[in-house]
Coordinates of C-alpha atoms and ligand atoms in Angstrom, one line a residue:
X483 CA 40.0 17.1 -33.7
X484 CA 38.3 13.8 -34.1
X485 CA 40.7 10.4 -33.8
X486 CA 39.4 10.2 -37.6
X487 CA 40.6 13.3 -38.7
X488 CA 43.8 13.1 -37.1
X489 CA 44.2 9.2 -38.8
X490 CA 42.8 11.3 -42.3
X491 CA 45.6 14.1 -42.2
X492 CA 48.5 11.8 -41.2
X493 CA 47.5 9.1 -44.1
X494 CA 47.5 12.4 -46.5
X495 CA 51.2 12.3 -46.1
X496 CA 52.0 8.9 -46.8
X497 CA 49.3 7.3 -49.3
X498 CA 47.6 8.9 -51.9
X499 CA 44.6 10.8 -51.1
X500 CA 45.1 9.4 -47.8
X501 CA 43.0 6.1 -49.2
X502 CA 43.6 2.9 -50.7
X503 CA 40.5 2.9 -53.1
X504 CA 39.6 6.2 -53.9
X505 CA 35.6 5.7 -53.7
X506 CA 36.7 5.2 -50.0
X507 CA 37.8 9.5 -49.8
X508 CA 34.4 10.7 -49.4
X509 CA 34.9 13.0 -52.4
X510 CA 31.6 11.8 -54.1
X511 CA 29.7 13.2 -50.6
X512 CA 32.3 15.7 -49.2
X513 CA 33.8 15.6 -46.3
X514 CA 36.3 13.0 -45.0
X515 CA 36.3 9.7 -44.1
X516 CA 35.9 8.3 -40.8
X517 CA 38.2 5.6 -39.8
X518 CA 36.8 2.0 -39.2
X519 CA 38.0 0.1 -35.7
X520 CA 36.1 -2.8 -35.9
X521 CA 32.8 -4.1 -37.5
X522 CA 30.7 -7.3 -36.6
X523 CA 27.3 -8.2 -37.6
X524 CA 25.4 -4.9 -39.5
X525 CA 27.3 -2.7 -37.2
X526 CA 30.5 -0.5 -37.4
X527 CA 32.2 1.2 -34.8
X528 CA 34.9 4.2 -35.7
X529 CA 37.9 4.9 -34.2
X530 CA 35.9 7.7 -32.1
X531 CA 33.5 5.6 -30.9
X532 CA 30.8 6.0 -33.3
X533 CA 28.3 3.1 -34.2
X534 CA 26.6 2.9 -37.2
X535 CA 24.3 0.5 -39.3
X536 CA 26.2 -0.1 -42.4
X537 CA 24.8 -0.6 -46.0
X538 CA 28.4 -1.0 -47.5
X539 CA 29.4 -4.2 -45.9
X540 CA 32.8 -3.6 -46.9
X541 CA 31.8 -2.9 -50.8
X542 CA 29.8 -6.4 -51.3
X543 CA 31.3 -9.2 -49.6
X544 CA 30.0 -9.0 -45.7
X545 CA 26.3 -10.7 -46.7
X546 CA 26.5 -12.8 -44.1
X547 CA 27.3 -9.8 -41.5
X548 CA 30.5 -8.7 -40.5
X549 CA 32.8 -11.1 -38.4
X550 CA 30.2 -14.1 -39.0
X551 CA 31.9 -16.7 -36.8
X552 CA 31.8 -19.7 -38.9
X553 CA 34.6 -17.5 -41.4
X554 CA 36.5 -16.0 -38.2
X555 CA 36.7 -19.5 -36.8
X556 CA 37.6 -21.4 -40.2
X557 CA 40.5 -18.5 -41.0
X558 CA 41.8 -18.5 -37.7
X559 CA 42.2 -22.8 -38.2
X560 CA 43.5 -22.3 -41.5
X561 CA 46.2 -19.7 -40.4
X562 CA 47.6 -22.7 -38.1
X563 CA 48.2 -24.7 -40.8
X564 CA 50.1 -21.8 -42.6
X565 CA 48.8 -18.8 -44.4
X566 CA 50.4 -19.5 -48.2
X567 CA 51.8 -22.4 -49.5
X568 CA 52.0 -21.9 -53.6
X569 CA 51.3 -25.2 -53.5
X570 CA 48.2 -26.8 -54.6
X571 CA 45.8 -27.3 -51.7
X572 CA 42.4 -29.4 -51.0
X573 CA 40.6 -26.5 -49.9
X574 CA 41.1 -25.6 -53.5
X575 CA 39.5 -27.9 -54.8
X576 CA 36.3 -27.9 -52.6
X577 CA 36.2 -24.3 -53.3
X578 CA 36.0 -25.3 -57.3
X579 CA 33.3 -27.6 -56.8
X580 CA 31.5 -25.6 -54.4
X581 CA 31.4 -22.5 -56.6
X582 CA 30.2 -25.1 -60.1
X583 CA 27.4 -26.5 -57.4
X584 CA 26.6 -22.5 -57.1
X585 CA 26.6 -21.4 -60.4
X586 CA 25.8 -24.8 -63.0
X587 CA 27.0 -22.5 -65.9
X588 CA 30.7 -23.2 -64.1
X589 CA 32.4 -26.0 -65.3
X590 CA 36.2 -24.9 -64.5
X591 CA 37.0 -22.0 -62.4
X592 CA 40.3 -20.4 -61.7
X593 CA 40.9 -18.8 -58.2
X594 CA 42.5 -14.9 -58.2
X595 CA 43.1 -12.7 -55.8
X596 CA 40.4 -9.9 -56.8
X597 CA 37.1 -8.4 -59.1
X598 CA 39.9 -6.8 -61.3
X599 CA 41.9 -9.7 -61.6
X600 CA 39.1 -11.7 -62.5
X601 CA 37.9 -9.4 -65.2
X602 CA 40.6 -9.0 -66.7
X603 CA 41.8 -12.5 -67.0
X604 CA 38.1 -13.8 -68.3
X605 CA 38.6 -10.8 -71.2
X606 CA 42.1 -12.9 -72.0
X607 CA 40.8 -16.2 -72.1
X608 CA 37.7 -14.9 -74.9
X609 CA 40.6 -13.2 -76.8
X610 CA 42.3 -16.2 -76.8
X611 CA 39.7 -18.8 -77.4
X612 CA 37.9 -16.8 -80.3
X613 CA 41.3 -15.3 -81.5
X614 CA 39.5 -12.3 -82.1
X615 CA 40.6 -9.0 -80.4
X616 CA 37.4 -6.5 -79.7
X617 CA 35.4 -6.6 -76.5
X618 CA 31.8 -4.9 -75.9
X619 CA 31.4 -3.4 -72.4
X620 CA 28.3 -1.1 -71.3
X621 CA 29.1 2.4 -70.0
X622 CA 28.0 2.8 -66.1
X623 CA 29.5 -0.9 -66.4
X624 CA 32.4 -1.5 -63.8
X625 CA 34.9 -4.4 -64.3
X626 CA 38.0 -3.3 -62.3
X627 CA 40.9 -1.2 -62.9
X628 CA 42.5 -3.3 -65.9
X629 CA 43.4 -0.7 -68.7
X630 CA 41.3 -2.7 -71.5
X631 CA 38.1 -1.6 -69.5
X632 CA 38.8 1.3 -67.9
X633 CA 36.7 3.0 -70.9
X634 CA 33.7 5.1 -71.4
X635 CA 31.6 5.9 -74.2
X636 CA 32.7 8.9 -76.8
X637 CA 31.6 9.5 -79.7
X638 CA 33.8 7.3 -81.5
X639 CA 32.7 4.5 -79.1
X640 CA 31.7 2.1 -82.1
X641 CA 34.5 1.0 -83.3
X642 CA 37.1 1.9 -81.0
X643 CA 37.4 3.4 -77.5
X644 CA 38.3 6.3 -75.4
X645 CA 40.6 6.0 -72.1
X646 CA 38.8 6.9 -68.8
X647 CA 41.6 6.8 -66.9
X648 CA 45.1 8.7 -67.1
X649 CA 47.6 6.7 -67.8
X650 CA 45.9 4.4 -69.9
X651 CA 47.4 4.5 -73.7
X652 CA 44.3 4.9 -76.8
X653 CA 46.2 1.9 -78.1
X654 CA 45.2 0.0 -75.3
X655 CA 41.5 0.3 -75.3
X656 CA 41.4 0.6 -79.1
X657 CA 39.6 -2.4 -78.9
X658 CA 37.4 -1.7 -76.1
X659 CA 33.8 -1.3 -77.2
X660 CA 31.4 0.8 -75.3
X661 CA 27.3 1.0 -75.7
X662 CA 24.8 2.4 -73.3
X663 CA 23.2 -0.6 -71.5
X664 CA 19.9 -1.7 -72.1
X665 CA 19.9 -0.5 -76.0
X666 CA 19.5 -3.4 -78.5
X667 CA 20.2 -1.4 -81.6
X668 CA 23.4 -0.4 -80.7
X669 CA 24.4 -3.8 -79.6
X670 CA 23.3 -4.5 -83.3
X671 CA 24.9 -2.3 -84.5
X672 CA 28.1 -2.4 -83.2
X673 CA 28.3 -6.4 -84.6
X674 CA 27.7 -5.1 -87.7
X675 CA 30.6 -3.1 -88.4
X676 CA 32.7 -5.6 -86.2
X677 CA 32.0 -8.5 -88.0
X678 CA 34.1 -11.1 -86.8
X679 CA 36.1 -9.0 -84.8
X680 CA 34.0 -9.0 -81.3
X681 CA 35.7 -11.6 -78.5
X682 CA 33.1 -11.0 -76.1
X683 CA 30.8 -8.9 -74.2
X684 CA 31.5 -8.4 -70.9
X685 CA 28.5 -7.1 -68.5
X686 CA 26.9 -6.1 -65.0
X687 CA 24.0 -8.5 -66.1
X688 CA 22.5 -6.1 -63.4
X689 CA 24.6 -3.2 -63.0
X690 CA 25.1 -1.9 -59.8
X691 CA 28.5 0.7 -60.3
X692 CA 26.0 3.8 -61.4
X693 CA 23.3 3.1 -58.9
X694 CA 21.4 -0.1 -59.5
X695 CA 19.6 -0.6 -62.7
X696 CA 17.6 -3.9 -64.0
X697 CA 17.9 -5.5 -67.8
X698 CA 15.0 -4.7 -69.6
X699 CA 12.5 -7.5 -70.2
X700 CA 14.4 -9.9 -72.6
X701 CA 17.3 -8.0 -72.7
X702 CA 19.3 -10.6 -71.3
X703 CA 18.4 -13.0 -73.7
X704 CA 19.1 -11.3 -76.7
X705 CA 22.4 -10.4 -75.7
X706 CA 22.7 -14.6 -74.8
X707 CA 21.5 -15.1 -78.7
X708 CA 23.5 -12.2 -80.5
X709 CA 26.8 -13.6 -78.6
X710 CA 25.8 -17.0 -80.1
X711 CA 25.1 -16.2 -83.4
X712 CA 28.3 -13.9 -83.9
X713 CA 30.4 -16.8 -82.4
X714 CA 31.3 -14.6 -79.3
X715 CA 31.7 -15.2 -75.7
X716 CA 28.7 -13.9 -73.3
X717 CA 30.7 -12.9 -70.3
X718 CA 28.4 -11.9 -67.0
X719 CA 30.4 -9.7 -64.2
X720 CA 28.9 -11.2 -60.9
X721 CA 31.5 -10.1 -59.0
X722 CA 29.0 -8.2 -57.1
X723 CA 25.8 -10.2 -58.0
X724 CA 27.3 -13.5 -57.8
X725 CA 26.0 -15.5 -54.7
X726 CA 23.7 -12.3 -53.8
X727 CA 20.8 -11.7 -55.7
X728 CA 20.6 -15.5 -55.3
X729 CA 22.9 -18.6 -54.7
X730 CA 23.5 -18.9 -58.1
X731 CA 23.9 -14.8 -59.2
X732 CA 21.8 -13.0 -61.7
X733 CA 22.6 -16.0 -64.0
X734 CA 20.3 -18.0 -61.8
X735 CA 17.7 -15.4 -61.1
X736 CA 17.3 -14.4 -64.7
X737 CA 17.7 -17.8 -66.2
X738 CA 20.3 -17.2 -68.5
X739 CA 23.6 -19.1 -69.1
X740 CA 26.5 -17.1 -69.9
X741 CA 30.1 -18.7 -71.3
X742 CA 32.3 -17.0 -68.6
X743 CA 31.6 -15.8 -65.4
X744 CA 33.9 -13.4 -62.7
X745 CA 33.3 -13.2 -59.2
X746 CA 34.9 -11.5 -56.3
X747 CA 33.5 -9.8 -53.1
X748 CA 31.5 -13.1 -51.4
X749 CA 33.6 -15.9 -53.1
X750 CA 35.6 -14.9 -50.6
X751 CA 34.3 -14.2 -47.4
X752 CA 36.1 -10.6 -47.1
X753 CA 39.7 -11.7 -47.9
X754 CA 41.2 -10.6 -51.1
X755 CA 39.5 -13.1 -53.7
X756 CA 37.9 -13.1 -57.1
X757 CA 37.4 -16.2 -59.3
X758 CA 36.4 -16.8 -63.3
X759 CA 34.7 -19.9 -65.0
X760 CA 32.9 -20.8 -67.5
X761 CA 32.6 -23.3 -69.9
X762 CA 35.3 -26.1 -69.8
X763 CA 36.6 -25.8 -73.6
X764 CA 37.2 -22.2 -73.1
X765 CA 38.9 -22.5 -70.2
X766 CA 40.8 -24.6 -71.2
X767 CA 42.9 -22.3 -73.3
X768 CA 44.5 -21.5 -69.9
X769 CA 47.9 -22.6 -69.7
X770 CA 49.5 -25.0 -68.4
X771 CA 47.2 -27.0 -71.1
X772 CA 46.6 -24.0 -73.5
X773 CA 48.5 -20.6 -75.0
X774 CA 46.2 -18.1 -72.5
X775 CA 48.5 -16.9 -69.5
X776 CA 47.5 -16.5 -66.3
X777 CA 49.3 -16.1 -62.8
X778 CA 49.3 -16.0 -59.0
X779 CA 51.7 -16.2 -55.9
X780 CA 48.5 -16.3 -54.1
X781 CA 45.9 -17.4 -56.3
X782 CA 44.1 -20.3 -54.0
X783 CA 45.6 -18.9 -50.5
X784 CA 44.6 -21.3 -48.0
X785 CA 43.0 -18.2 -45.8
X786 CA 41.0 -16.7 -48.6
X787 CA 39.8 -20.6 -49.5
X788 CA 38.8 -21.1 -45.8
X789 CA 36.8 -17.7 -45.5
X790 CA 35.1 -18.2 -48.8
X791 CA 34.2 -21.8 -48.3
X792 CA 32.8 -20.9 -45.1
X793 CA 30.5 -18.1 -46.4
X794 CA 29.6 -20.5 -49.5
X795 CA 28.7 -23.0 -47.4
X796 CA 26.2 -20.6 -45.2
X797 CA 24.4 -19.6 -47.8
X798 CA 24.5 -22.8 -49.7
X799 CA 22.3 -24.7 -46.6
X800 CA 20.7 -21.6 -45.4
X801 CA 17.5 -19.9 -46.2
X802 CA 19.7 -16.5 -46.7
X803 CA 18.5 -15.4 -49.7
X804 CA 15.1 -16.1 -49.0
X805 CA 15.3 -13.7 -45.5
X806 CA 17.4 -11.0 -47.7
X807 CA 14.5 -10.7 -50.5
X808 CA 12.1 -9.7 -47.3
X809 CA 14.6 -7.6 -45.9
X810 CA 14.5 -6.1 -49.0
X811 CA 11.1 -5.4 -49.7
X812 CA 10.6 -4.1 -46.0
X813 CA 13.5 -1.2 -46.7
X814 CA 12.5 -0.3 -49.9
X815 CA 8.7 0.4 -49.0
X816 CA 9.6 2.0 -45.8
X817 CA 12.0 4.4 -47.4
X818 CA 9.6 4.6 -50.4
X819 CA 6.8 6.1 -47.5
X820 CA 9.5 8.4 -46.2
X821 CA 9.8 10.0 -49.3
X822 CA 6.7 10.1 -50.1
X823 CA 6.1 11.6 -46.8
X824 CA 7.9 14.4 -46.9
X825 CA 7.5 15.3 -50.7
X826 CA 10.4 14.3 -51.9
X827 CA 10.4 12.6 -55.5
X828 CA 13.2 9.2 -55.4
X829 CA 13.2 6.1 -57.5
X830 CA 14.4 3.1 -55.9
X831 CA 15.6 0.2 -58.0
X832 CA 16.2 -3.1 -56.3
X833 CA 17.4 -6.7 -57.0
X834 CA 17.5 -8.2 -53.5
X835 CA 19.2 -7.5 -51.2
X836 CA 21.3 -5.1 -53.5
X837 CA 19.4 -1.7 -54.1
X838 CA 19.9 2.0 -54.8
X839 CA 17.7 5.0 -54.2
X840 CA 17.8 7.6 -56.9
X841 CA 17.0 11.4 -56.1
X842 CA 15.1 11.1 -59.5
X843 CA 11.8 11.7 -61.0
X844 CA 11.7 8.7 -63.6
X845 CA 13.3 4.6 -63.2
X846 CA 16.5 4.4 -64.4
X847 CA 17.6 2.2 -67.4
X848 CA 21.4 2.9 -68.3
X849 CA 24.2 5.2 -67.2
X850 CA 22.4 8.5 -69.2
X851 CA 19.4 8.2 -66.9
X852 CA 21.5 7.7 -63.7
X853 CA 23.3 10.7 -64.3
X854 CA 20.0 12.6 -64.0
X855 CA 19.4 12.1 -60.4
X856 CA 19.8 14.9 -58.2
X857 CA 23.5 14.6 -56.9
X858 CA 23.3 17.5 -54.5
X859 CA 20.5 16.0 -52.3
X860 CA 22.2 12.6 -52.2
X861 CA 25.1 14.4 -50.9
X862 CA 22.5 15.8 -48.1
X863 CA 21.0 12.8 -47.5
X864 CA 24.1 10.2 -47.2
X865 CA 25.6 13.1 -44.1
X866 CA 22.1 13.5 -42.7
X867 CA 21.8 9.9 -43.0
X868 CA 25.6 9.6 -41.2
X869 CA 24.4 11.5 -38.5
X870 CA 21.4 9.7 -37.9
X871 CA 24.1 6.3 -37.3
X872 CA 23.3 4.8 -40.8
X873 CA 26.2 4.3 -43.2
X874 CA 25.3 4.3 -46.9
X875 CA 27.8 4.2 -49.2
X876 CA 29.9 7.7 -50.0
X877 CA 28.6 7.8 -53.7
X878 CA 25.2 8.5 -55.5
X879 CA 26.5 5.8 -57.7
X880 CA 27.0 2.5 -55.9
X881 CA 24.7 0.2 -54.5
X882 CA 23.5 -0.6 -50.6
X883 CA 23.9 -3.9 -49.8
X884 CA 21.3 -5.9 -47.1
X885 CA 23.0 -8.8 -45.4
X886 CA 21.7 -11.4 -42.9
X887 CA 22.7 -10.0 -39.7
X888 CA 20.3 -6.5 -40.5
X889 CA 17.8 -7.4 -38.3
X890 CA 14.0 -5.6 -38.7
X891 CA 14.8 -3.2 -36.0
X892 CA 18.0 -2.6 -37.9
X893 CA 15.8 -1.7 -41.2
X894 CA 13.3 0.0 -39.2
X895 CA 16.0 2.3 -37.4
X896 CA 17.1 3.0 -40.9
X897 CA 13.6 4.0 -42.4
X898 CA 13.1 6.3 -39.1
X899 CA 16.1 8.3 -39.9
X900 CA 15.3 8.4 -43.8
X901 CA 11.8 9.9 -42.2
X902 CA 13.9 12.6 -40.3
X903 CA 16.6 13.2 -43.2
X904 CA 14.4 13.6 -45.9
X905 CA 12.1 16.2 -43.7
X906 CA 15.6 18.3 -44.5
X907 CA 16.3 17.8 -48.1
Ligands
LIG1008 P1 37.9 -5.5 -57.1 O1 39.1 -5.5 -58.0 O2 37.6 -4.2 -56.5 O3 37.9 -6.7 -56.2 O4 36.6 -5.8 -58.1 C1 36.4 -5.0 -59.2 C2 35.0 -5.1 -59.6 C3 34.6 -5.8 -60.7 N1 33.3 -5.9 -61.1 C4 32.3 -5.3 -60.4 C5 30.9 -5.5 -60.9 C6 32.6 -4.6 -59.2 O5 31.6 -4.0 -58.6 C7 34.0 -4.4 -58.8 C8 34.3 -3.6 -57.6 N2 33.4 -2.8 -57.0 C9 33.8 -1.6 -56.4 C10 32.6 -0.7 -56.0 N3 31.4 -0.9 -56.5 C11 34.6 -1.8 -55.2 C12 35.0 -0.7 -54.3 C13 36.3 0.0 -54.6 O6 36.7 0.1 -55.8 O7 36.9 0.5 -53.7

């Protein structure tokens, strides 16, 4: 028995599923998990020994590499000053202006201590400000584990939604919206027999939690002017675009300004942060000025502030994003040719250095499409892949994330075991 398996069976007892996030279990590949030791630049090391190049970069935050040392050193600073003081804080404050120098659609931002938290508090604050109760979301779409959005599409999906989770009451995400992405007339559609009832829409402005998709040419843009002209809230999820596909998110890349914006992952330099913002009138229905509640013992932790203000700050002053858009095109046409190579037919969609590589015949636009990539072979391909020393991520359905410590050998190691793994599939 492997030191991971051993770790595996003894967590069965004690936490569920023997994970703390179940995309974590392996169930979407097989197999089980191995247990992480340590992980600095591109690389992770297991508890066994192992070494491998990893794509996951601890689900979206690790851009800069793992254990980059300007965020080791300015946590390990902080946590000798204290590590909470549910106090205000300068760092706060830096970290506000910081993230509105980022993203120019921010004009107040509120700290939080995750994706989910910051999803579900920006779906609050439209509620509030528009007094108006339903929300649109996009299946394939993923905005955390608050029960408002933990909804897919059925075929009542119109005018009111389904629960996706147990444990989620109808009532709760009766006002939950849901539309394949990437379809105007539904969008249109679903204003029409919710006149003056729609809060928001909430998206992935480039979804990346069912593989990775792109908005269709002016897609974007007409959800910017249908939001504007029904007096709703335009609310981009960036919590894992934001500061990736470039400084300033898929906001920035697209040229599109959206009222509210959530962010996680980055913003906080792998501690436990997220952060929403938007326009300074809505948010200002936050109390203590307004009626919105919103809450946190930790919200603004000096460690988080420290770590995410030091990654900020590297990509802000760095040419980052610039070296990840290479990166990118070098791995995508090198695993591209080692398809092609050995016959095999894949799509890969990129925006990046966030991509996804679909065992699928034609590009994928929404959630339907994803679903008709080949499932089976991606399960062949992410162990072969394993094997070979290269961690993707244990699900056909999430992204693979670049970040600047991947080096071209790195990316070139990777294509070299695509070649071998793919001769298999
Ligand atoms: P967290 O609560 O996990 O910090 O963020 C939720 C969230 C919100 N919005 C988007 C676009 C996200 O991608 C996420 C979280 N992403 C997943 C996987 N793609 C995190 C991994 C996990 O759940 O374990």
């Amino acid at each position: 028995m492997t030191k991971s398996e051993q770790l595996f069976a003894e967590s069965l007892n004690h936490i569920p599923g023997g994970v703390n996030s179940p995309v974590r279990a392996f169930r979407g590949v097989g197999g089980q998990p191995f247990f992480a030791q340590r992980a600095e630049g591109a690389r992770v090391w297991d508890v066994d020994g192992n070494e491998f190049i990893d794509y996951v970069g601890t689900w979206g935050p690790a851009i800069l590499g793992h254990a980059h040392p300007a965020i080791i050193e300015a946590v390990k600073a902080a946590a000798d000053r204290g590590t909470s003081f549910g106090i205000p804080s300068e760092p706060e404050v830096r970290m506000a202006q910081l993230v509105k120098d980022c993203v120019p659609s921010v004009e107040k931002v509120r700290m939080v201590n995750s994706g989910t938290e910051a999803c579900m508090s920006a779906i609050r604050v439209a509620r509030g400000f528009t007094d108006r109760p339903k929300i649109i979301k996009f299946d394939g779409c993923y905005h955390g584990h608050a029960d408002s959005l933990l909804v897919k599409a059925g075929s009542g999906a119109l005018t009111c939604g389904n629960p996706d989770s147990g444990g989620v009451p109808a009532e709760f995400t009766a006002h939950t919206i849901v539309l394949p992405f990437n379809d105007r007339d539904a969008v249109e559609q679903a204003f029409a027999v919710n006149a003056g009832q729609v809060a928001g829409i909430i998206l992935e402005p480039v979804p990346g939690n069912a593989g990775v998709y792109l908005p269709r040419e002016g897609y974007l843009e007409f959800l910017r002017e249908i939001t504007t002209t029904n007096g709703s809230l335009l609310i981009f999820d960036e919590v894992m675009t934001g500061f990736r596909v470039s400084l300033g998110g898929v906001q920035e890349r697209f040229g599109i300004t959206p009222d509210l914006s959530c962010f996680g992952k980055i913003i906080g330099g792998g501690l436990p942060v997220g952060a929403f913002g938007g326009r300074a009138d809505v948010m200002d229905v936050l109390a203590p000025d307004g009626p919105v509640y919103q809450a946190g013992t930790l919200s603004g932790n000096p460690l988080a502030m420290a770590a995410g203000l030091a990654a900020l700050e590297v990509l802000k002053n760095g040419t980052v994003h610039e070296q990840l858009e290479a990166k990118g095109d070098r791995l995508e046409a090198g695993l591209n040719a080692a398809a092609e190579k050995a016959g095999i037919p894949v799509i890969t969609q990129r925006a990046g250095s966030m991509s996804c590589l679909f065992f699928a015949e034609q590009p994928v636009h929404n959630l339907a499409d994803a679903m008709q990539a080949d499932r089976e072979r991606f399960k062949k391909y992410f162990h072969g892949m394993l094997a070979e020393g290269v961690y993707l991520a244990p699900s056909a359905f999430e992204a693979a994330f670049l970040s600047a410590a991947h080096t071209d050998a790195d990316i070139d190691a990777t294509i070299a075991a695509a070649e071998n793994v793919m001769e298999t599939l």
